Short mmCIF file of C-alpha atoms in Angstrom, two decimals:
data_model
loop_
_atom_site.label_atom_id
_atom_site.label_comp_id
_atom_site.label_asym_id
_atom_site.label_seq_id
_atom_site.Cartn_x
_atom_site.Cartn_y
_atom_site.Cartn_z
CA UNK A 240 -25.97 15.86 13.29
CA UNK A 241 -29.03 17.31 15.04
CA UNK A 242 -30.82 19.89 12.88
CA UNK A 243 -31.29 22.41 15.71
CA UNK A 244 -27.60 22.27 16.64
CA UNK A 245 -26.63 22.90 13.03
CA UNK A 246 -28.95 25.86 12.90
CA UNK A 247 -27.60 27.19 16.22
CA UNK A 248 -24.03 26.99 14.85
CA UNK A 249 -25.13 28.93 11.77
CA UNK A 250 -26.68 31.68 13.95
CA UNK A 251 -23.61 31.88 16.20
CA UNK A 252 -21.27 32.16 13.21
CA UNK A 253 -23.45 34.60 11.21
CA UNK A 254 -24.21 36.85 14.20
CA UNK A 255 -27.76 37.47 12.97
CA UNK A 256 -30.91 35.42 12.59
CA UNK A 257 -31.50 36.82 9.10
CA UNK A 258 -27.97 36.03 7.91
CA UNK A 259 -28.17 32.48 9.23
CA UNK A 260 -31.62 31.98 7.70
CA UNK A 261 -30.28 33.05 4.30
CA UNK A 262 -27.30 30.66 4.58
CA UNK A 263 -29.57 27.79 5.63
CA UNK A 264 -32.23 28.49 2.97
CA UNK A 265 -35.04 28.67 5.54
CA UNK A 266 -37.30 31.52 6.62
CA UNK A 267 -36.37 33.86 9.46
CA UNK A 268 -39.53 33.08 11.52
CA UNK A 269 -38.80 29.33 11.25
CA UNK A 270 -35.24 29.83 12.49
CA UNK A 271 -36.38 32.10 15.33
CA UNK A 272 -38.92 29.47 16.42
CA UNK A 273 -36.31 26.71 16.28
CA UNK A 274 -33.82 28.69 18.41
CA UNK A 275 -36.47 29.24 21.06
CA UNK A 276 -37.30 25.54 20.92
CA UNK A 277 -33.61 24.72 21.43
CA UNK A 278 -33.44 27.06 24.42
CA UNK A 279 -36.51 25.36 25.92
CA UNK A 280 -34.89 21.97 25.39
CA UNK A 281 -31.66 23.11 27.06
CA UNK A 282 -33.52 24.96 29.82
CA UNK A 283 -31.21 27.99 29.58
CA UNK A 284 -30.98 31.16 27.43
CA UNK A 285 -28.50 30.74 24.58
CA UNK A 286 -28.85 34.00 22.66
CA UNK A 287 -29.15 37.66 23.58
CA UNK A 288 -31.10 39.51 20.91
CA UNK A 289 -30.60 43.17 20.00
CA UNK A 290 -31.10 45.52 17.08
CA UNK A 291 -27.56 44.68 15.92
CA UNK A 292 -28.18 40.93 15.84
CA UNK A 293 -27.55 38.21 18.42
CA UNK A 294 -24.80 37.46 20.90
CA UNK A 295 -24.10 34.24 22.75
CA UNK A 296 -24.79 34.01 26.45
CA UNK A 297 -22.34 32.13 28.66
CA UNK A 298 -24.55 29.08 28.16
CA UNK A 299 -24.60 29.71 24.43
CA UNK A 300 -20.79 29.97 24.30
CA UNK A 301 -20.48 26.59 26.04
CA UNK A 302 -22.92 25.03 23.62
CA UNK A 303 -21.17 26.65 20.66
CA UNK A 304 -17.72 25.29 21.57
CA UNK A 305 -19.03 21.79 22.15
CA UNK A 306 -21.31 21.81 19.11
CA UNK A 307 -18.34 22.75 16.93
CA UNK A 308 -16.49 19.72 18.31
CA UNK A 309 -19.55 17.56 17.70
CA UNK A 310 -19.72 18.80 14.11
CA UNK A 311 -16.06 17.89 13.50
CA UNK A 312 -16.60 14.47 15.04
CA UNK A 313 -19.70 13.95 12.96
CA UNK A 314 -17.95 15.01 9.74
CA UNK A 315 -14.98 12.78 10.55
CA UNK A 316 -17.31 9.89 11.25
CA UNK A 317 -19.04 10.32 7.90
CA UNK A 318 -15.64 10.45 6.18
CA UNK A 319 -14.45 7.31 7.97
CA UNK A 320 -17.65 5.46 7.04
CA UNK A 321 -17.27 6.53 3.42
CA UNK A 322 -13.67 5.30 3.34
CA UNK A 323 -14.71 2.04 4.98
CA UNK A 324 -17.50 1.57 2.48
CA UNK A 325 -15.04 2.21 -0.33
CA UNK A 326 -12.70 -0.46 1.02
CA UNK A 327 -15.53 -2.95 1.36
CA UNK A 328 -16.90 -2.23 -2.11
CA UNK A 329 -13.54 -1.97 -3.90
CA UNK A 330 -11.75 -4.69 -1.99
CA UNK A 331 -8.04 -5.26 -2.33
CA UNK A 332 -6.33 -5.87 -5.65
CA UNK A 333 -2.53 -5.90 -5.50
CA UNK A 334 0.51 -7.73 -6.82
CA UNK A 335 3.67 -8.92 -5.11
CA UNK A 336 6.70 -11.10 -5.41
CA UNK A 337 6.66 -14.28 -3.32
CA UNK A 338 9.25 -12.93 -0.85
CA UNK A 339 7.22 -9.86 0.07
CA UNK A 340 4.05 -11.92 0.29
CA UNK A 341 5.74 -14.19 2.82
CA UNK A 342 7.47 -11.47 4.82
CA UNK A 343 4.74 -8.88 5.35
CA UNK A 344 1.93 -8.73 2.77
CA UNK A 345 0.37 -12.03 3.85
CA UNK A 346 -0.21 -10.76 7.40
CA UNK A 347 -1.46 -7.40 6.14
CA UNK A 348 -4.00 -9.11 3.87
CA UNK A 349 -5.23 -11.34 6.70
CA UNK A 350 -5.69 -8.30 8.96
CA UNK A 351 -7.54 -6.53 6.16
CA UNK A 352 -9.86 -9.49 5.69
CA UNK A 353 -10.65 -9.57 9.41
CA UNK A 354 -11.49 -5.87 9.46
CA UNK A 355 -13.46 -5.81 6.21
CA UNK A 356 -15.12 -9.19 6.01
CA UNK A 357 -17.20 -8.27 2.97
CA UNK A 358 -14.25 -7.10 0.90
CA UNK A 359 -13.03 -9.15 -2.02
CA UNK A 360 -9.28 -9.70 -2.02
CA UNK A 361 -7.15 -10.54 -5.04
CA UNK A 362 -3.37 -10.93 -4.79
CA UNK A 363 -1.32 -11.66 -7.89
CA UNK A 364 2.05 -13.37 -7.30
CA UNK A 365 4.82 -13.09 -9.86
CA UNK A 366 8.03 -11.38 -10.91
CA UNK A 367 8.13 -7.63 -11.31
CA UNK A 368 7.81 -7.62 -15.12
CA UNK A 369 4.73 -9.81 -15.11
CA UNK A 370 3.25 -7.61 -12.39
CA UNK A 371 4.11 -4.47 -14.37
CA UNK A 372 2.13 -5.95 -17.25
CA UNK A 373 -0.87 -6.41 -14.95
CA UNK A 374 -0.48 -2.89 -13.52
CA UNK A 375 -0.51 -1.29 -16.96
CA UNK A 376 -3.58 -3.26 -18.04
CA UNK A 377 -5.45 -2.27 -14.86
CA UNK A 378 -5.65 -5.77 -13.39
CA UNK A 379 -3.99 -4.63 -10.12
CA UNK A 380 -3.83 -1.27 -8.30
CA UNK A 381 -0.14 -1.52 -7.41
CA UNK A 382 2.55 -4.09 -6.73
CA UNK A 383 5.62 -4.65 -4.57
CA UNK A 384 8.85 -5.82 -6.18
CA UNK A 385 12.42 -4.99 -7.21
CA UNK A 386 13.06 -1.66 -8.90
CA UNK A 387 13.19 -2.23 -12.65
CA UNK A 388 16.35 -0.72 -14.12
CA UNK A 389 15.97 0.89 -17.53
CA UNK A 390 12.17 1.01 -17.29
CA UNK A 391 10.72 3.13 -20.06
CA UNK A 392 9.29 6.38 -18.68
CA UNK A 393 6.39 6.13 -21.10
CA UNK A 394 4.90 3.36 -18.93
CA UNK A 395 3.78 6.08 -16.52
CA UNK A 396 4.68 3.94 -13.50
CA UNK A 397 5.75 5.65 -10.27
CA UNK A 398 8.17 3.87 -7.91
CA UNK A 399 8.05 4.29 -4.11
CA UNK A 400 11.19 2.81 -2.43
CA UNK A 401 10.68 0.68 0.69
CA UNK A 402 14.08 -0.90 1.47
CA UNK A 403 17.40 -2.12 0.05
CA UNK A 404 18.46 -5.74 0.32
CA UNK A 405 21.34 -7.88 -0.87
CA UNK A 406 21.34 -11.08 -2.88
CA UNK A 407 21.75 -14.50 -1.27
CA UNK A 408 22.62 -17.86 -2.84
CA UNK A 409 20.98 -21.03 -1.55
CA UNK A 410 21.51 -24.77 -1.99
CA UNK A 411 20.33 -28.01 -0.41
CA UNK A 412 21.79 -29.00 2.95
CA UNK A 413 24.96 -31.08 2.55
CA UNK A 414 25.92 -29.31 -0.67
CA UNK A 415 29.68 -28.90 -1.17
CA UNK A 416 29.28 -25.12 -1.57
CA UNK A 417 28.27 -24.88 2.10
CA UNK A 418 31.58 -26.27 3.34
CA UNK A 419 33.58 -23.04 2.98
CA UNK A 420 33.19 -19.41 1.83
CA UNK A 421 32.80 -19.24 -1.95
CA UNK A 422 33.31 -16.68 -4.68
CA UNK A 423 30.61 -15.81 -7.17
CA UNK A 424 32.77 -17.39 -9.87
CA UNK A 425 32.72 -20.71 -7.99
CA UNK A 426 28.95 -20.53 -7.54
CA UNK A 427 28.42 -19.89 -11.24
CA UNK A 428 29.96 -23.26 -12.13
CA UNK A 429 26.83 -24.96 -10.74
CA UNK A 430 23.39 -25.13 -12.41
CA UNK A 431 21.31 -22.01 -11.80
CA UNK A 432 17.62 -21.85 -10.92
CA UNK A 433 15.30 -18.84 -11.15
CA UNK A 434 11.70 -18.08 -10.28
CA UNK A 435 11.78 -14.74 -12.09
CA UNK A 436 12.50 -15.57 -15.70
CA UNK A 437 11.46 -12.58 -17.86
CA UNK A 438 9.30 -13.16 -20.91
CA UNK A 439 10.42 -11.79 -24.26
CA UNK A 440 7.23 -9.74 -24.61
CA UNK A 441 8.26 -7.71 -21.55
CA UNK A 442 11.21 -6.16 -23.41
CA UNK A 443 8.82 -3.43 -24.52
CA UNK A 444 8.91 -2.00 -20.98
CA UNK A 445 12.54 -0.94 -21.33
CA UNK A 446 14.20 2.12 -22.76
CA UNK A 447 15.82 1.37 -26.13
CA UNK A 448 19.35 1.89 -24.81
CA UNK A 449 18.88 -0.63 -21.98
CA UNK A 450 17.81 -3.43 -24.31
CA UNK A 451 21.41 -3.84 -25.42
CA UNK A 452 23.10 -3.32 -22.03
CA UNK A 453 22.59 -4.58 -18.49
CA UNK A 454 18.84 -5.05 -18.72
CA UNK A 455 19.19 -7.34 -21.71
CA UNK A 456 21.10 -9.83 -19.54
CA UNK A 457 17.87 -10.52 -17.66
CA UNK A 458 16.44 -12.07 -20.84
CA UNK A 459 19.31 -14.54 -21.25
CA UNK A 460 17.26 -17.69 -20.66
CA UNK A 461 20.11 -19.99 -21.58
CA UNK A 462 21.99 -19.52 -18.31
CA UNK A 463 19.31 -21.25 -16.22
CA UNK A 464 19.11 -25.01 -15.81
CA UNK A 465 15.61 -24.75 -14.33
CA UNK A 466 13.06 -21.93 -14.33
CA UNK A 467 9.50 -21.67 -13.10
CA UNK A 468 7.15 -18.88 -12.12
CA UNK A 469 6.45 -20.96 -8.99
CA UNK A 470 9.02 -20.40 -6.25
CA UNK A 471 7.80 -23.58 -4.54
CA UNK A 472 8.70 -25.59 -7.64
CA UNK A 473 12.14 -23.95 -7.78
CA UNK A 474 12.83 -24.79 -4.14
CA UNK A 475 11.73 -28.38 -4.71
CA UNK A 476 14.20 -28.64 -7.56
CA UNK A 477 17.07 -27.12 -5.55
CA UNK A 478 16.34 -29.45 -2.61
CA UNK A 479 16.79 -32.49 -4.84
CA UNK A 480 19.76 -31.42 -7.03
CA UNK A 481 23.09 -29.60 -6.88
CA UNK A 482 21.52 -26.46 -8.37
CA UNK A 483 21.82 -22.98 -6.84
CA UNK A 484 19.03 -20.45 -6.52
CA UNK A 485 19.78 -16.74 -6.14
CA UNK A 486 17.18 -14.90 -4.12
CA UNK A 487 16.85 -11.90 -1.84
CA UNK A 488 18.82 -12.48 1.38
CA UNK A 489 15.93 -11.58 3.67
CA UNK A 490 14.33 -14.90 2.75
CA UNK A 491 17.15 -16.88 4.40
CA UNK A 492 15.07 -17.89 7.49
CA UNK A 493 12.16 -19.00 5.29
CA UNK A 494 14.47 -21.01 3.01
CA UNK A 495 16.10 -22.62 6.06
CA UNK A 496 12.66 -23.91 7.05
CA UNK A 497 12.45 -25.43 3.58
CA UNK A 498 15.75 -27.27 4.10
CA UNK A 499 18.07 -24.96 2.17
CA UNK A 500 21.33 -23.44 3.37
CA UNK A 501 22.80 -20.05 2.46
CA UNK A 502 26.25 -20.03 0.88
CA UNK A 503 28.82 -17.87 2.67
CA UNK A 504 30.38 -15.49 0.14
CA UNK A 505 33.91 -14.13 -0.11
CA UNK A 506 32.67 -10.90 -1.71
CA UNK A 507 29.75 -8.53 -1.22
CA UNK A 508 26.68 -8.85 -3.39
CA UNK A 509 24.85 -6.05 -5.10
CA UNK A 510 22.16 -4.22 -3.12
CA UNK A 511 18.74 -4.00 -4.79
CA UNK A 512 16.04 -1.45 -4.08
CA UNK A 513 12.65 -2.89 -3.19
CA UNK A 514 9.53 -0.77 -3.45
CA UNK A 515 6.07 -0.49 -4.86
CA UNK A 516 4.94 0.55 -8.30
CA UNK A 517 1.75 2.47 -8.95
CA UNK A 518 0.52 4.38 -11.99
CA UNK A 519 1.49 8.05 -11.63
CA UNK A 520 -2.04 9.31 -12.29
CA UNK A 521 -3.44 7.12 -9.49
CA UNK A 522 -0.79 7.69 -6.81
CA UNK A 523 -2.71 10.60 -5.24
CA UNK A 524 -6.11 8.90 -5.20
CA UNK A 525 -7.26 8.60 -1.55
CA UNK A 526 -7.86 4.88 -1.87
CA UNK A 527 -4.47 4.15 -3.46
CA UNK A 528 -2.64 6.57 -1.17
CA UNK A 529 -4.12 4.82 1.85
CA UNK A 530 -3.04 1.44 0.51
CA UNK A 531 0.51 2.73 -0.05
CA UNK A 532 0.59 3.88 3.58
CA UNK A 533 -0.47 0.44 4.83
CA UNK A 534 2.22 -1.28 2.76
CA UNK A 535 4.90 1.15 3.92
CA UNK A 536 3.94 0.57 7.54
CA UNK A 537 3.87 -3.23 7.15
CA UNK A 538 7.24 -3.23 5.35
CA UNK A 539 8.94 -1.09 8.01
CA UNK A 540 8.01 -3.64 10.65
CA UNK A 541 10.00 -6.48 9.04
CA UNK A 542 12.45 -5.09 6.46
CA UNK A 543 15.74 -3.21 6.95
CA UNK A 544 15.44 0.61 6.87
CA UNK A 545 15.87 2.19 3.47
CA UNK A 546 19.09 3.92 4.55
#
């Protein structure tokens, strides 16, 4: 912002030339000269001088109000440039499950790349336990996935809910399970496929009590006929066999494009909370907080309300 305007604002707010000069760390004669120079530039008197200090003329009041606005705009511009520079220098480093990548993160990342062409972007795809591992080691800033039940509080991870979704069950077109509504018991008689098989080393993330209850069931690898950390590989397998894959119901349109049908159920499925995980000590950082806001906005556009 123009030096003379800054000095004029200081004089107007201090009410004296001497007080403004002290605040600006310049001499009083220099400030007096500069105010006269500003008046010459404007072509109108801005200050009325007296033994008590200075008062603004009508012209000075107009300049003061507009200069204050200019200062706010200037400060906001500097802040925006600093944030933009931070985004360009830091890039984007997040994790997500395949579903959320497909539904809204992919488009958000593309928009980000268009706006910040120099930014480096890294997206890690995987199940929530693998992503939690990467979050705790600092490889990613945050990730989107299912809420992890029984998660040990000592991890220091903070969960921000985004939505709640049910579970769907999918098979190849022409499968006998698509011919009529089915119970979960009927579905369980067919081979099961998963793209989110937990690894034994991830058991350390859980509270001790949960390792012997519901959470421990997630580590029962024997119930799956086929498992892969690649959802594409899982869908290929389901397309060519009688196997069933359980996956979030919001992916039904995407799976239909892959040639899979959704089984009609005779009973409701459990609702799961979807959200993002971030380390508690980083949640309030401006950069991370801004990223959380973008993800919340992108998720609201395509996912059911949290409710």
